[in-house]
Amino acid sequence: MREKKKRIRRCIATGVFSVSLLAGMFPLQENKAKAAEIFSDTYKVSWAVPSIENLYEKGILKGTAPKEFSPNQSVTRAEFAAVLERAVDRPIKVNNFPFTDVSENKWYYSAIKKAYQMGIVKGVSAIHFAPERPITREEAAGIIAHTFNYSHSDKALAYKDKGKISSWAEDSVKAVTEKKIFSGDAGYFYPQQALTRAEMAVVIQTVLYGPLKMAPKPKVASRTSYRLDELFQRTVQPLLDVPYHWGGASPSGFDCSGFTQYVYNSLGVSLPRTAEQQFEIGAKVSVSSMQPGDLVFFDTGSGSISHVGIYMGAGKMAHAASGQGSVKINDIDWYLNHYRVVGVKRYL
């Protein structure tokens, strides 16, 4: 036992961890089936599928329900603490446990208590831990950098929202960025945004084994051989209510052209980033001839292209709606009647 603890401490010091250190959180039996064959919802996060599959096959991750992984579900502070408590074996530094909001009858009581006493996690105040609050990306970065002893340089952060990173988390964000444990979305880190299960899978995969290549993009069947209305519905539905964010092009937040680009990229079709650039390519289609998947470009009053949406069929349009604050599917007639249609383009 003493030799085992020495080995574990040596791994902590070098930042190299064995999978067995996470055995307390997840059963370590080999799962031969691919995650994609077990979970029906991992298609929502194609960028995380390799990490989810690798960790699932090794028994490190499991689903939230039969056939479900819930990749976009937030990770709570208790869940994140439990992973690290079972991953790290360190001497107890303090014997007190001050958090009045961590009840002894909760599943996470012993995990949070031990993680705190080992000095891995801290509370949100002197007496509160907020166990069921989603952990933010900057909080997770801080815990990871501290747990795995990641150092950082004095190089300035390049994130566009670096000013929103809390002062206490700045060094940790630098460290996990330089180690390529965390990465931003479209130049943003989103420090106060909740960490998701998919993101946690990628973080754990990268810490333990290094990064995996992104899953290959699916090939889109031809228009004549596939129900494109169904295909676009399956792609768009998981993105509904994602917040509108100017300049956003990921499930963390979309603007109108970022949304159309992301949907098409998910289907294996590369589109340029801006609405104006997207309008420059594709085949011209009349409004009366629109089919599911066609992009509709609008002038909302600026005199040029200022909005784009995806025609979904049945008189509906999917778009990142700034006025509604998120991705929505609306009746397209309202937009056709209130705004000037610059044109309709087809890419499939």
Tab-separated table of C-alpha atoms in Angstrom:
chain	number	residue	atom	x	y	z
A	1	MET	CA	0.000	0.000	0.000
A	2	ARG	CA	2.833	2.387	0.818
A	3	GLU	CA	4.483	1.678	-2.525
A	4	LYS	CA	1.164	2.222	-4.330
A	5	LYS	CA	0.754	5.633	-2.696
A	6	LYS	CA	4.291	6.550	-3.707
A	7	ARG	CA	3.490	5.617	-7.304
A	8	ILE	CA	0.328	7.703	-7.247
A	9	ARG	CA	2.099	10.729	-5.803
A	10	ARG	CA	4.789	10.350	-8.456
A	11	CYS	CA	2.103	10.367	-11.135
A	12	ILE	CA	0.564	13.498	-9.633
A	13	ALA	CA	3.900	15.272	-9.646
A	14	THR	CA	4.548	14.479	-13.295
A	15	GLY	CA	0.997	15.077	-14.463
A	16	VAL	CA	0.734	11.515	-15.841
A	17	PHE	CA	-2.198	9.496	-14.506
A	18	SER	CA	-3.190	5.891	-14.810
A	19	VAL	CA	-6.786	5.132	-15.739
A	20	SER	CA	-7.093	3.081	-12.583
A	21	LEU	CA	-7.038	6.257	-10.533
A	22	LEU	CA	-10.577	7.006	-11.726
A	23	ALA	CA	-11.883	3.598	-10.749
A	24	GLY	CA	-13.854	4.940	-7.804
A	25	MET	CA	-16.025	7.080	-10.057
A	26	PHE	CA	-16.645	4.601	-12.866
A	27	PRO	CA	-16.395	0.783	-13.014
A	28	LEU	CA	-13.311	-0.239	-14.940
A	29	GLN	CA	-14.627	-3.102	-17.005
A	30	GLU	CA	-13.903	-3.176	-20.724
A	31	ASN	CA	-16.912	-2.244	-22.839
A	32	LYS	CA	-16.481	-3.705	-26.298
A	33	ALA	CA	-19.404	-1.860	-27.879
A	34	LYS	CA	-18.796	1.554	-29.314
A	35	ALA	CA	-20.424	4.489	-27.555
A	36	ALA	CA	-22.210	5.382	-30.773
A	37	GLU	CA	-23.858	1.947	-30.677
A	38	ILE	CA	-24.928	2.425	-27.068
A	39	PHE	CA	-25.854	6.125	-26.847
A	40	SER	CA	-28.394	7.698	-29.141
A	41	ASP	CA	-27.410	11.288	-28.389
A	42	THR	CA	-23.634	11.512	-28.910
A	43	TYR	CA	-24.188	12.758	-32.465
A	44	LYS	CA	-24.971	16.109	-30.857
A	45	VAL	CA	-21.279	16.593	-30.027
A	46	SER	CA	-19.283	15.084	-32.877
A	47	TRP	CA	-16.142	16.851	-31.629
A	48	ALA	CA	-16.297	14.880	-28.353
A	49	VAL	CA	-17.310	11.467	-29.700
A	50	PRO	CA	-13.751	10.014	-29.843
A	51	SER	CA	-13.128	10.955	-26.196
A	52	ILE	CA	-16.524	9.683	-25.055
A	53	GLU	CA	-16.053	6.409	-26.921
A	54	ASN	CA	-12.511	5.851	-25.653
A	55	LEU	CA	-13.409	6.516	-22.029
A	56	TYR	CA	-16.619	4.499	-22.293
A	57	GLU	CA	-14.800	1.514	-23.776
A	58	LYS	CA	-12.329	1.671	-20.884
A	59	GLY	CA	-15.190	1.844	-18.381
A	60	ILE	CA	-14.271	5.370	-17.227
A	61	LEU	CA	-17.491	7.004	-18.407
A	62	LYS	CA	-21.029	5.723	-18.471
A	63	GLY	CA	-24.376	7.083	-19.514
A	64	THR	CA	-26.977	8.954	-17.529
A	65	ALA	CA	-29.695	6.542	-18.622
A	66	PRO	CA	-30.070	3.603	-20.998
A	67	LYS	CA	-29.132	4.802	-24.481
A	68	GLU	CA	-28.336	8.317	-23.218
A	69	PHE	CA	-25.055	10.043	-22.438
A	70	SER	CA	-26.530	13.558	-22.035
A	71	PRO	CA	-23.440	15.222	-23.545
A	72	ASN	CA	-24.723	18.782	-23.129
A	73	GLN	CA	-25.825	18.319	-19.528
A	74	SER	CA	-23.953	20.484	-17.031
A	75	VAL	CA	-21.509	18.923	-14.578
A	76	THR	CA	-22.128	19.916	-10.971
A	77	ARG	CA	-19.411	20.949	-8.545
A	78	ALA	CA	-20.164	17.787	-6.573
A	79	GLU	CA	-19.745	15.534	-9.615
A	80	PHE	CA	-16.468	17.165	-10.577
A	81	ALA	CA	-15.169	16.907	-7.006
A	82	ALA	CA	-16.165	13.233	-6.890
A	83	VAL	CA	-14.141	12.470	-10.032
A	84	LEU	CA	-11.021	14.067	-8.586
A	85	GLU	CA	-11.486	12.645	-5.078
A	86	ARG	CA	-11.450	9.156	-6.539
A	87	ALA	CA	-8.652	10.014	-8.960
A	88	VAL	CA	-6.177	11.423	-6.478
A	89	ASP	CA	-4.718	9.845	-3.363
A	90	ARG	CA	-3.174	12.545	-1.195
A	91	PRO	CA	-2.600	12.923	2.527
A	92	ILE	CA	-5.345	14.661	4.474
A	93	LYS	CA	-4.232	18.240	5.089
A	94	VAL	CA	-7.089	19.453	7.298
A	95	ASN	CA	-9.515	17.617	9.540
A	96	ASN	CA	-12.313	20.156	9.599
A	97	PHE	CA	-15.172	20.279	7.087
A	98	PRO	CA	-16.942	23.644	7.196
A	99	PHE	CA	-19.620	23.395	4.500
A	100	THR	CA	-23.129	23.623	5.895
A	101	ASP	CA	-24.750	22.976	2.504
A	102	VAL	CA	-23.196	19.514	2.042
A	103	SER	CA	-25.583	17.186	3.818
A	104	GLU	CA	-24.349	13.879	5.217
A	105	ASN	CA	-27.255	12.029	3.594
A	106	LYS	CA	-26.243	13.078	0.058
A	107	TRP	CA	-24.290	10.735	-2.214
A	108	TYR	CA	-21.538	13.297	-2.630
A	109	TYR	CA	-20.877	14.030	1.047
A	110	SER	CA	-17.850	11.773	1.548
A	111	ALA	CA	-16.378	12.641	-1.856
A	112	ILE	CA	-16.509	16.401	-1.309
A	113	LYS	CA	-15.298	16.056	2.266
A	114	LYS	CA	-12.259	14.024	1.290
A	115	ALA	CA	-11.463	16.241	-1.713
A	116	TYR	CA	-11.605	19.302	0.519
A	117	GLN	CA	-9.524	17.719	3.251
A	118	MET	CA	-6.908	16.726	0.666
A	119	GLY	CA	-6.767	20.347	-0.463
A	120	ILE	CA	-8.047	19.679	-3.992
A	121	VAL	CA	-11.258	21.725	-3.919
A	122	LYS	CA	-12.441	24.820	-2.100
A	123	GLY	CA	-15.831	26.288	-1.331
A	124	VAL	CA	-17.565	29.265	-2.854
A	125	SER	CA	-17.409	30.848	0.614
A	126	ALA	CA	-16.114	29.928	4.046
A	127	ILE	CA	-19.137	27.729	4.791
A	128	HIS	CA	-20.729	27.017	1.409
A	129	PHE	CA	-19.629	24.616	-1.322
A	130	ALA	CA	-22.657	24.871	-3.661
A	131	PRO	CA	-22.499	21.138	-4.508
A	132	GLU	CA	-25.392	21.075	-6.939
A	133	ARG	CA	-24.473	24.226	-8.814
A	134	PRO	CA	-22.980	23.602	-12.272
A	135	ILE	CA	-19.225	24.040	-12.255
A	136	THR	CA	-17.969	26.821	-14.515
A	137	ARG	CA	-15.229	26.428	-17.073
A	138	GLU	CA	-12.881	28.678	-15.082
A	139	GLU	CA	-13.574	26.752	-11.875
A	140	ALA	CA	-12.806	23.461	-13.621
A	141	ALA	CA	-9.652	24.984	-15.107
A	142	GLY	CA	-8.544	26.057	-11.648
A	143	ILE	CA	-9.086	22.631	-10.123
A	144	ILE	CA	-7.397	20.800	-13.011
A	145	ALA	CA	-4.357	23.107	-12.999
A	146	HIS	CA	-4.016	22.787	-9.231
A	147	THR	CA	-4.581	19.019	-9.095
A	148	PHE	CA	-2.142	18.167	-11.866
A	149	ASN	CA	0.430	20.818	-10.948
A	150	TYR	CA	0.320	22.615	-14.291
A	151	SER	CA	2.594	25.627	-14.512
A	152	HIS	CA	2.176	28.517	-16.927
A	153	SER	CA	4.208	31.180	-18.651
A	154	ASP	CA	3.693	34.930	-18.484
A	155	LYS	CA	2.334	34.938	-22.023
A	156	ALA	CA	-0.871	36.938	-22.264
A	157	LEU	CA	-4.122	35.142	-22.985
A	158	ALA	CA	-5.436	35.593	-26.508
A	159	TYR	CA	-9.120	35.018	-25.696
A	160	LYS	CA	-11.428	37.821	-26.759
A	161	ASP	CA	-13.230	37.596	-23.421
A	162	LYS	CA	-10.101	37.383	-21.265
A	163	GLY	CA	-11.342	40.411	-19.330
A	164	LYS	CA	-14.235	38.300	-18.028
A	165	ILE	CA	-11.928	35.688	-16.503
A	166	SER	CA	-11.810	36.088	-12.719
A	167	SER	CA	-8.457	37.276	-11.413
A	168	TRP	CA	-8.089	34.169	-9.230
A	169	ALA	CA	-8.555	31.912	-12.279
A	170	GLU	CA	-6.334	33.715	-14.782
A	171	ASP	CA	-3.146	31.743	-14.075
A	172	SER	CA	-5.055	28.451	-14.182
A	173	VAL	CA	-6.697	29.330	-17.494
A	174	LYS	CA	-3.254	30.182	-18.864
A	175	ALA	CA	-1.903	26.830	-17.666
A	176	VAL	CA	-4.672	24.639	-19.090
A	177	THR	CA	-4.606	26.620	-22.329
A	178	GLU	CA	-0.851	26.190	-22.746
A	179	LYS	CA	-1.208	22.479	-21.947
A	180	LYS	CA	-4.044	22.332	-24.507
A	181	ILE	CA	-6.327	20.798	-21.912
A	182	PHE	CA	-8.951	23.471	-22.525
A	183	SER	CA	-9.566	25.433	-25.693
A	184	GLY	CA	-11.912	28.254	-26.537
A	185	ASP	CA	-14.729	28.534	-29.024
A	186	ALA	CA	-14.209	30.993	-31.894
A	187	GLY	CA	-11.609	32.856	-29.813
A	188	TYR	CA	-13.681	32.965	-26.614
A	189	PHE	CA	-13.086	31.019	-23.380
A	190	TYR	CA	-16.529	31.598	-21.792
A	191	PRO	CA	-15.144	31.419	-18.234
A	192	GLN	CA	-18.508	31.621	-16.430
A	193	GLN	CA	-20.218	29.099	-18.679
A	194	ALA	CA	-21.062	25.696	-17.184
A	195	LEU	CA	-18.826	22.759	-18.102
A	196	THR	CA	-20.731	20.016	-19.926
A	197	ARG	CA	-20.363	16.246	-19.760
A	198	ALA	CA	-18.959	16.258	-23.286
A	199	GLU	CA	-16.374	18.870	-22.327
A	200	MET	CA	-15.488	16.923	-19.187
A	201	ALA	CA	-14.940	13.814	-21.328
A	202	VAL	CA	-12.509	15.683	-23.567
A	203	VAL	CA	-10.702	17.219	-20.579
A	204	ILE	CA	-10.280	13.858	-18.825
A	205	GLN	CA	-9.231	12.180	-22.064
A	206	THR	CA	-6.609	14.867	-22.718
A	207	VAL	CA	-5.257	14.812	-19.168
A	208	LEU	CA	-4.957	11.025	-19.038
A	209	TYR	CA	-4.096	10.043	-22.606
A	210	GLY	CA	-3.643	13.147	-24.685
A	211	PRO	CA	-6.079	14.535	-27.268
A	212	LEU	CA	-7.832	12.400	-29.841
A	213	LYS	CA	-8.604	13.467	-33.372
A	214	MET	CA	-12.051	14.812	-34.021
A	215	ALA	CA	-14.531	12.333	-35.429
A	216	PRO	CA	-14.727	12.373	-39.216
A	217	LYS	CA	-17.608	14.415	-40.512
A	218	PRO	CA	-20.522	12.381	-41.799
A	219	LYS	CA	-21.174	12.192	-45.499
A	220	VAL	CA	-24.466	13.692	-46.574
A	221	ALA	CA	-26.570	11.544	-48.866
A	222	SER	CA	-27.803	13.006	-52.116
A	223	ARG	CA	-30.996	15.009	-52.185
A	224	THR	CA	-32.708	12.288	-54.215
A	225	SER	CA	-31.779	9.453	-51.861
A	226	TYR	CA	-32.383	10.979	-48.441
A	227	ARG	CA	-35.151	12.790	-46.600
A	228	LEU	CA	-33.331	16.056	-46.014
A	229	ASP	CA	-36.153	17.443	-43.901
A	230	GLU	CA	-35.575	14.602	-41.412
A	231	LEU	CA	-31.802	15.010	-41.591
A	232	PHE	CA	-31.963	18.724	-40.835
A	233	GLN	CA	-34.502	18.170	-38.068
A	234	ARG	CA	-32.154	15.708	-36.346
A	235	THR	CA	-29.271	18.148	-36.684
A	236	VAL	CA	-31.114	21.290	-35.639
A	237	GLN	CA	-33.325	19.999	-32.805
A	238	PRO	CA	-30.460	19.546	-30.292
A	239	LEU	CA	-29.385	23.140	-30.969
A	240	LEU	CA	-32.732	24.768	-30.192
A	241	ASP	CA	-32.522	27.398	-27.436
A	242	VAL	CA	-28.719	27.678	-27.698
A	243	PRO	CA	-28.138	31.363	-26.786
A	244	TYR	CA	-27.680	33.970	-29.477
A	245	HIS	CA	-24.146	35.331	-29.302
A	246	TRP	CA	-22.711	37.847	-31.747
A	247	GLY	CA	-19.706	36.208	-33.388
A	248	GLY	CA	-20.649	32.786	-32.000
A	249	ALA	CA	-20.209	29.682	-34.131
A	250	SER	CA	-20.498	26.816	-31.632
A	251	PRO	CA	-23.072	25.269	-29.264
A	252	SER	CA	-21.824	27.742	-26.665
A	253	GLY	CA	-23.606	30.445	-28.658
A	254	PHE	CA	-24.475	31.278	-32.279
A	255	ASP	CA	-25.054	34.252	-34.474
A	256	CYS	CA	-27.125	33.648	-37.608
A	257	SER	CA	-24.310	32.697	-39.997
A	258	GLY	CA	-22.381	30.858	-37.277
A	259	PHE	CA	-25.466	28.680	-36.819
A	260	THR	CA	-25.880	27.892	-40.525
A	261	GLN	CA	-22.155	27.184	-40.855
A	262	TYR	CA	-22.192	24.841	-37.841
A	263	VAL	CA	-25.245	22.890	-39.053
A	264	TYR	CA	-23.783	22.383	-42.506
A	265	ASN	CA	-20.350	21.480	-41.122
A	266	SER	CA	-22.066	18.857	-38.947
A	267	LEU	CA	-23.409	17.343	-42.146
A	268	GLY	CA	-20.034	17.305	-43.849
A	269	VAL	CA	-20.543	20.433	-45.966
A	270	SER	CA	-18.096	23.317	-45.485
A	271	LEU	CA	-19.581	26.812	-45.590
A	272	PRO	CA	-17.796	30.150	-45.190
A	273	ARG	CA	-18.204	32.019	-41.907
A	274	THR	CA	-20.259	35.113	-42.787
A	275	ALA	CA	-23.696	35.395	-44.354
A	276	GLU	CA	-22.282	37.495	-47.196
A	277	GLN	CA	-19.676	34.834	-47.965
A	278	GLN	CA	-22.254	32.048	-47.765
A	279	PHE	CA	-24.449	33.936	-50.229
A	280	GLU	CA	-21.591	34.061	-52.740
A	281	ILE	CA	-21.636	30.282	-53.205
A	282	GLY	CA	-24.367	27.725	-53.758
A	283	ALA	CA	-27.026	27.465	-56.453
A	284	LYS	CA	-29.633	30.206	-56.726
A	285	VAL	CA	-33.203	29.093	-55.961
A	286	SER	CA	-36.481	30.999	-56.057
A	287	VAL	CA	-38.551	31.450	-52.919
A	288	SER	CA	-41.365	29.431	-54.494
A	289	SER	CA	-38.968	26.526	-55.126
A	290	MET	CA	-37.391	26.298	-51.654
A	291	GLN	CA	-36.662	22.844	-50.281
A	292	PRO	CA	-35.434	21.707	-46.834
A	293	GLY	CA	-31.845	22.764	-46.229
A	294	ASP	CA	-31.906	25.827	-48.469
A	295	LEU	CA	-30.543	29.009	-46.899
A	296	VAL	CA	-32.695	32.135	-47.025
A	297	PHE	CA	-30.881	35.488	-46.858
A	298	PHE	CA	-32.632	38.623	-45.611
A	299	ASP	CA	-32.099	42.360	-45.514
A	300	THR	CA	-33.666	43.357	-42.197
A	301	GLY	CA	-33.253	47.068	-42.819
A	302	SER	CA	-29.551	47.686	-43.249
A	303	GLY	CA	-29.639	47.659	-47.045
A	304	SER	CA	-27.522	44.506	-47.252
A	305	ILE	CA	-27.580	40.900	-46.063
A	306	SER	CA	-28.113	41.011	-42.306
A	307	HIS	CA	-29.762	37.673	-41.505
A	308	VAL	CA	-29.786	34.072	-42.747
A	309	GLY	CA	-31.852	31.037	-41.810
A	310	ILE	CA	-32.349	27.410	-42.854
A	311	TYR	CA	-35.615	26.501	-44.529
A	312	MET	CA	-36.865	23.372	-42.753
A	313	GLY	CA	-39.875	22.611	-44.925
A	314	ALA	CA	-43.555	22.915	-44.005
A	315	GLY	CA	-43.258	26.695	-43.885
A	316	LYS	CA	-40.676	26.703	-41.069
A	317	MET	CA	-37.239	28.302	-40.739
A	318	ALA	CA	-34.496	27.501	-38.240
A	319	HIS	CA	-32.228	30.389	-37.300
A	320	ALA	CA	-30.237	32.049	-34.531
A	321	ALA	CA	-32.694	34.829	-33.745
A	322	SER	CA	-31.151	37.840	-32.037
A	323	GLY	CA	-34.590	39.247	-31.216
A	324	GLN	CA	-35.596	36.038	-29.442
A	325	GLY	CA	-32.167	35.516	-27.914
A	326	SER	CA	-31.561	31.962	-29.071
A	327	VAL	CA	-31.880	29.380	-31.843
A	328	LYS	CA	-35.521	28.976	-32.853
A	329	ILE	CA	-37.738	27.379	-35.476
A	330	ASN	CA	-40.335	29.923	-36.606
A	331	ASP	CA	-42.912	30.340	-39.336
A	332	ILE	CA	-40.989	31.678	-42.307
A	333	ASP	CA	-43.977	33.657	-43.627
A	334	TRP	CA	-43.521	36.351	-40.991
A	335	TYR	CA	-39.949	36.972	-42.151
A	336	LEU	CA	-40.902	36.839	-45.817
A	337	ASN	CA	-43.568	39.457	-45.191
A	338	HIS	CA	-41.543	41.784	-42.960
A	339	TYR	CA	-38.076	41.704	-44.507
A	340	ARG	CA	-36.615	41.861	-47.988
A	341	VAL	CA	-35.424	38.494	-49.299
A	342	VAL	CA	-32.001	38.985	-50.840
A	343	GLY	CA	-31.983	35.457	-52.185
A	344	VAL	CA	-32.177	31.718	-51.538
A	345	LYS	CA	-29.201	29.421	-52.035
A	346	ARG	CA	-28.932	25.627	-52.216
A	347	TYR	CA	-25.809	23.654	-51.258
A	348	LEU	CA	-27.038	20.041	-51.447
